CSV table of C-alpha atoms in Angstrom, one decimal:
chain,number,residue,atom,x,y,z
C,1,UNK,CA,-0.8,-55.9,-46.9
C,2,UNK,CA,-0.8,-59.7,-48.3
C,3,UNK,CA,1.7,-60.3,-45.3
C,4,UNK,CA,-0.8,-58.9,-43.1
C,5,UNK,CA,-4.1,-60.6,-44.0
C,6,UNK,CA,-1.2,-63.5,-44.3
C,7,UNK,CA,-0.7,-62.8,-40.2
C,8,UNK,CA,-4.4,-62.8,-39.7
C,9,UNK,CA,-4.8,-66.1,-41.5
C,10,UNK,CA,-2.5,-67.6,-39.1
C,11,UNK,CA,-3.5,-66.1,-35.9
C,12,UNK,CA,-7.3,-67.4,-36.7
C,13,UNK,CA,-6.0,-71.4,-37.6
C,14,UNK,CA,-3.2,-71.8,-35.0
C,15,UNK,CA,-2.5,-71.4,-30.9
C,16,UNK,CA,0.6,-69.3,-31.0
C,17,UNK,CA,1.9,-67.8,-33.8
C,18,UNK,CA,6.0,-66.5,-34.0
C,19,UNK,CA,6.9,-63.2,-36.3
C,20,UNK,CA,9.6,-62.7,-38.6
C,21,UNK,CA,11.0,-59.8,-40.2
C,22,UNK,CA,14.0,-59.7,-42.5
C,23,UNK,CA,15.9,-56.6,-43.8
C,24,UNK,CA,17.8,-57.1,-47.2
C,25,UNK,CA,18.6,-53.8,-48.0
C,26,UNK,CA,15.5,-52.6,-49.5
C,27,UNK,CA,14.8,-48.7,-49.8
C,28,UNK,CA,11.5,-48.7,-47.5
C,29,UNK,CA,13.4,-50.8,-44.7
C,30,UNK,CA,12.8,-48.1,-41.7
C,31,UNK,CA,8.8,-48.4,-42.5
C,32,UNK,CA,8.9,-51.8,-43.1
C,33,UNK,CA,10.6,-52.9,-39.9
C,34,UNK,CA,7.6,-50.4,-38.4
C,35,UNK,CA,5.0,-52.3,-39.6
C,36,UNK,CA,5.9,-55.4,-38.6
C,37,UNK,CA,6.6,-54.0,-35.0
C,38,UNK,CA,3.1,-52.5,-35.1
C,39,UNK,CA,1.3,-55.8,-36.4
C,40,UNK,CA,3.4,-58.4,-33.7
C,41,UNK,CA,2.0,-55.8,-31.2
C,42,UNK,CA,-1.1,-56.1,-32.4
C,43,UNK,CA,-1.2,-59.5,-32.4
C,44,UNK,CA,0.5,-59.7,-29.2
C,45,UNK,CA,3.0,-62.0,-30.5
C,46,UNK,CA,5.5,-62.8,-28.0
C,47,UNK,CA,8.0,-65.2,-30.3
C,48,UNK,CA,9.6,-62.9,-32.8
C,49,UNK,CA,13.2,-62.7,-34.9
C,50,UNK,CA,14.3,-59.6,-36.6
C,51,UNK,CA,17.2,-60.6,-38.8
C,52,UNK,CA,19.7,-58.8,-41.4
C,53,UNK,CA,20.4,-60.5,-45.2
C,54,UNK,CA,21.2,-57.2,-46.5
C,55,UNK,CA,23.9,-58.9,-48.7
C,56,UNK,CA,21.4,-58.6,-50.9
C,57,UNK,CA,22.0,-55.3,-51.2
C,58,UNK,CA,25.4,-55.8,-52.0
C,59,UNK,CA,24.6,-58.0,-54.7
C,60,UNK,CA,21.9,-55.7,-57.0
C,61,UNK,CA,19.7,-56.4,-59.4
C,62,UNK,CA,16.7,-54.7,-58.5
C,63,UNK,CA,15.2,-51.2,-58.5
C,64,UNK,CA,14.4,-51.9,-54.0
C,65,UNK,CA,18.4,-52.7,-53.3
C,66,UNK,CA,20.2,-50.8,-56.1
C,67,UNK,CA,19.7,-47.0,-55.4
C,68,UNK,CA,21.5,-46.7,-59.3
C,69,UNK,CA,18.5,-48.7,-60.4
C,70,UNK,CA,15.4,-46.1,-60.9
C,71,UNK,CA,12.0,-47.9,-59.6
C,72,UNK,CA,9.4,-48.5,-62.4
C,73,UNK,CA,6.9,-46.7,-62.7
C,74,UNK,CA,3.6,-48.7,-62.3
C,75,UNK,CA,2.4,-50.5,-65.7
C,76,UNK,CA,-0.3,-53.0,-64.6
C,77,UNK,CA,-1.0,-54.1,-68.2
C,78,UNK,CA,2.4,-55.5,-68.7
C,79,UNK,CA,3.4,-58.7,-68.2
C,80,UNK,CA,7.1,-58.2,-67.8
C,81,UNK,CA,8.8,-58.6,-64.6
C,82,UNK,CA,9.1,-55.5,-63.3
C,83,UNK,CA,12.7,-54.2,-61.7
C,84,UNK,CA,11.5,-54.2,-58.6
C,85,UNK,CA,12.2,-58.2,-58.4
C,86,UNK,CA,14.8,-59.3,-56.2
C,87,UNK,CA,16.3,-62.0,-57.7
C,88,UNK,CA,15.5,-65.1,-55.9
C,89,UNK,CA,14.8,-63.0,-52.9
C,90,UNK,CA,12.1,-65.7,-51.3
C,91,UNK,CA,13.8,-68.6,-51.0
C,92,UNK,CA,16.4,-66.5,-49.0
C,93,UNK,CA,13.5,-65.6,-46.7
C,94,UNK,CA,11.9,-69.3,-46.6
C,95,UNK,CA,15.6,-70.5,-45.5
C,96,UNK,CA,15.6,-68.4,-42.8
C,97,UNK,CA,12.3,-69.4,-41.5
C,98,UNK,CA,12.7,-73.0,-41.8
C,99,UNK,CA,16.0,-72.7,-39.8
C,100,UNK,CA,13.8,-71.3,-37.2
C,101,UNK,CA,11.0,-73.2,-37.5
C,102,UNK,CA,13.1,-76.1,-36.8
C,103,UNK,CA,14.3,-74.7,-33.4
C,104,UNK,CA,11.3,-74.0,-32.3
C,105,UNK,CA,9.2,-76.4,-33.2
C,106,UNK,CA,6.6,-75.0,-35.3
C,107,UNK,CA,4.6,-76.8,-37.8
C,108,UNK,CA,3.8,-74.3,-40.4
C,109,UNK,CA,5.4,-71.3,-42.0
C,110,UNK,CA,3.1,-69.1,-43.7
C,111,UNK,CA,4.4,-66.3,-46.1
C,112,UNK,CA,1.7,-63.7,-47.8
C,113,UNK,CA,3.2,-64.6,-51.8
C,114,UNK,CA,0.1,-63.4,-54.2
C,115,UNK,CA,1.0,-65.2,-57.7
C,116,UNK,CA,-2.1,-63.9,-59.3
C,117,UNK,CA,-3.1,-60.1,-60.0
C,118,UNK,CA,0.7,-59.5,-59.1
C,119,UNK,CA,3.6,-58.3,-60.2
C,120,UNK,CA,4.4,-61.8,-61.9
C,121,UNK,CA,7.9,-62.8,-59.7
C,122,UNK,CA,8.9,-65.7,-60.3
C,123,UNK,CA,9.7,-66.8,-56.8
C,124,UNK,CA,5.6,-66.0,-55.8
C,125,UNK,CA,4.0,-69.0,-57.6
C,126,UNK,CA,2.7,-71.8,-56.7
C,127,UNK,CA,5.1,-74.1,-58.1
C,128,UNK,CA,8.2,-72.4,-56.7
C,129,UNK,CA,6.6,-73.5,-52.8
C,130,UNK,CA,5.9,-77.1,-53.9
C,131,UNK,CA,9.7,-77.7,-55.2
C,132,UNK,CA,10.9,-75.4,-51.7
C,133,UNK,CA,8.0,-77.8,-49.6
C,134,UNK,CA,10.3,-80.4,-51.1
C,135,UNK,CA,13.6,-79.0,-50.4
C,136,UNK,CA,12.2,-78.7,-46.5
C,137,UNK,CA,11.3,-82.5,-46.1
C,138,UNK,CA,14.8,-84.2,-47.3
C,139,UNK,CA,16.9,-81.4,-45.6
C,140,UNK,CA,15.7,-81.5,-42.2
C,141,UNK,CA,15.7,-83.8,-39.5
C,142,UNK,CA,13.5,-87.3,-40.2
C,143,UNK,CA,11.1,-86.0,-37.4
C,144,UNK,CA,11.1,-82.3,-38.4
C,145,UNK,CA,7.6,-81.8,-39.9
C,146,UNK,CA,7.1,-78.4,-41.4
C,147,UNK,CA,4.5,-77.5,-43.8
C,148,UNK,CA,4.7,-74.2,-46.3
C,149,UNK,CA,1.0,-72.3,-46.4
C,150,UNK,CA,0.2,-69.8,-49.1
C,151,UNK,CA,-3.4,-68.8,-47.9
C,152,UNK,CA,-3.5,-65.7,-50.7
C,153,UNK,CA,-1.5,-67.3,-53.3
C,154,UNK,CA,-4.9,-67.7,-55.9
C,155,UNK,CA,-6.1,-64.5,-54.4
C,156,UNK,CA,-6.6,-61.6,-56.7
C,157,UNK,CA,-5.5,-58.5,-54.6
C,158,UNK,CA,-9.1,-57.1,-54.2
C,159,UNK,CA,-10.2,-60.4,-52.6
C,160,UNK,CA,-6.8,-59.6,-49.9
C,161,UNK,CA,-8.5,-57.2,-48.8
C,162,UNK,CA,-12.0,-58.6,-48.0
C,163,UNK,CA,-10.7,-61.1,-46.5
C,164,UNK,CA,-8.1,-58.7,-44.0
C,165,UNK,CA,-12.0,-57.1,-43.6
C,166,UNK,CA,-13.5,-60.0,-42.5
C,167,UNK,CA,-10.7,-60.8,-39.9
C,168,UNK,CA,-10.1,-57.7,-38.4
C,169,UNK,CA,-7.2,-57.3,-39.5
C,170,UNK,CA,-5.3,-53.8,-38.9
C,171,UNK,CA,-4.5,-53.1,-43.0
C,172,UNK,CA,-4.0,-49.5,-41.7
C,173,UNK,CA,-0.4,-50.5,-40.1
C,174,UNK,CA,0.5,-52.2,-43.0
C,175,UNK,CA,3.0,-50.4,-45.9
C,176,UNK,CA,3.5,-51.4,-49.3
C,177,UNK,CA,5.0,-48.5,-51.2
C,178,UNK,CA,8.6,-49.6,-52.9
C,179,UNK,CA,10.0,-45.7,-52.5
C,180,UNK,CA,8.8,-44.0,-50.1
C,181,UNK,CA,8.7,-44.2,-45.7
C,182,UNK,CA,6.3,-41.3,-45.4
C,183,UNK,CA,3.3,-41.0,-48.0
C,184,UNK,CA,3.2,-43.8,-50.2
C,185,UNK,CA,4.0,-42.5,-53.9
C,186,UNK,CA,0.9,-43.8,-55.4
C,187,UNK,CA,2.6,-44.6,-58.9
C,188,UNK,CA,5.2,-47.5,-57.9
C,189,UNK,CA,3.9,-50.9,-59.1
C,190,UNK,CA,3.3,-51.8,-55.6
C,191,UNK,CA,0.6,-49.1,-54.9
C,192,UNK,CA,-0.6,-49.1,-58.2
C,193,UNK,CA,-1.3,-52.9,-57.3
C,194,UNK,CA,-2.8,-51.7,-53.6
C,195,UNK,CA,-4.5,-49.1,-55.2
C,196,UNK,CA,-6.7,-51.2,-57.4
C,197,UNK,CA,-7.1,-53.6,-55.0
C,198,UNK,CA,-9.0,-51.5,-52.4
C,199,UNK,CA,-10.9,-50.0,-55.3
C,200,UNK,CA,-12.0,-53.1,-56.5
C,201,UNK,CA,-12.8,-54.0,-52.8
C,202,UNK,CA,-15.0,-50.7,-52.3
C,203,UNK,CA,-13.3,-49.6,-49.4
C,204,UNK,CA,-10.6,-46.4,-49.0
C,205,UNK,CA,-7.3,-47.4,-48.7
C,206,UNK,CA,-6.6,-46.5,-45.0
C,207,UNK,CA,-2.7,-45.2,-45.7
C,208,UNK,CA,-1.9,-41.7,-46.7
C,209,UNK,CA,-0.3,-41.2,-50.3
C,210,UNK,CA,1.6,-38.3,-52.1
């Protein structure tokens, strides 16, 4: 979903936009290689990557790579990180992108992180994209010129999805559910998350759940 409105974002402020979608091994991989198909489609994006860390996987540490690791169930008052983090999962991601990026000459690479009224990763705050816009400028080229936007980063979740409203943008192709590929469980601490959101937002969650 913040990927999504993320997409919409970027389609409004820019000419051409490219799509990428990485697989690391995650439980809900099948549905959420869909989604992305569905939303490039959507946005008729005709520059797109599909690539494979799933090493990941292999290394563990979290409840969406390690089927031995049980995925918590949703507890939105707590302020521990929950299993589902991936340990240091988005800078893998970024890497990828700025490899890219470089190739093809694009200017910006936008990525749907939510720091507040989240799950409280580590690698989805503000800071963590101000040390990696650093990493970017000394270890590319001199005339390489690519900037990192968070456009949701300060948003609460609710406030995702008015904005995804306001842009058109197709939330009802978009998955967030950490367990499931064909009703979303409703009790994982990503659809707990969703769940308030769209309630807070006054509108029905357009997915199906359990």
């Amino acid at each position: 979903m913040d990927s999504c409105v993320t997409a919409a974002i970027a389609h409004q402020e820019n000419d051409e936009v490219a799509f990428l979608h990485v697989s690391y091994g995650q439980r809900t991989e099948v549905r959420e290689r869909r989604a992305y198909v569905e939303l490039a489609d959507y946005y008729r994006v005709a520059k797109r990557l599909e690539t494979s860390i799933e090493y990941l996987s292999r290394i563990g540490g979290s409840s969406l790579t390690d089927a031995s690791i049980a995925v918590s169930e949703a507890n939105l008052a707590s302020r521990e990180i929950p299993t589902s983090y991936i340990p240091f999962r988005n800078s893998h991601l970024l890497s990828i992108a700025v490899s890219w990026a470089e190739v093809i000459a694009a200017q910006r690479i936008y990525i749907g992180a939510v720091a507040e009224d989240s799950s409280g990763y580590p690698d989805c705050r503000a800071e963590f994209y101000k040390a990696f816009q650093r990493v970017i400028d000394v270890g590319t080229k001199p005339e390489t010129r690519i900037e990192i936007v968070t456009p949701v980063i300060h948003m609460r979740k609710s406030e995702i999805v008015r904005r995804g409203i306001e842009l058109g943008a197709p939330l009802e192709l978009t998955w967030s559910c950490y367990q499931a590929e064909d009703r979303a469980c409703g009790h994982c601490d990503s659809c707990a998350l969703r769940l308030r959101a769209f309630y807070g937002a006054g509108v029905k969650d357009p997915i199906l759940y359990a």
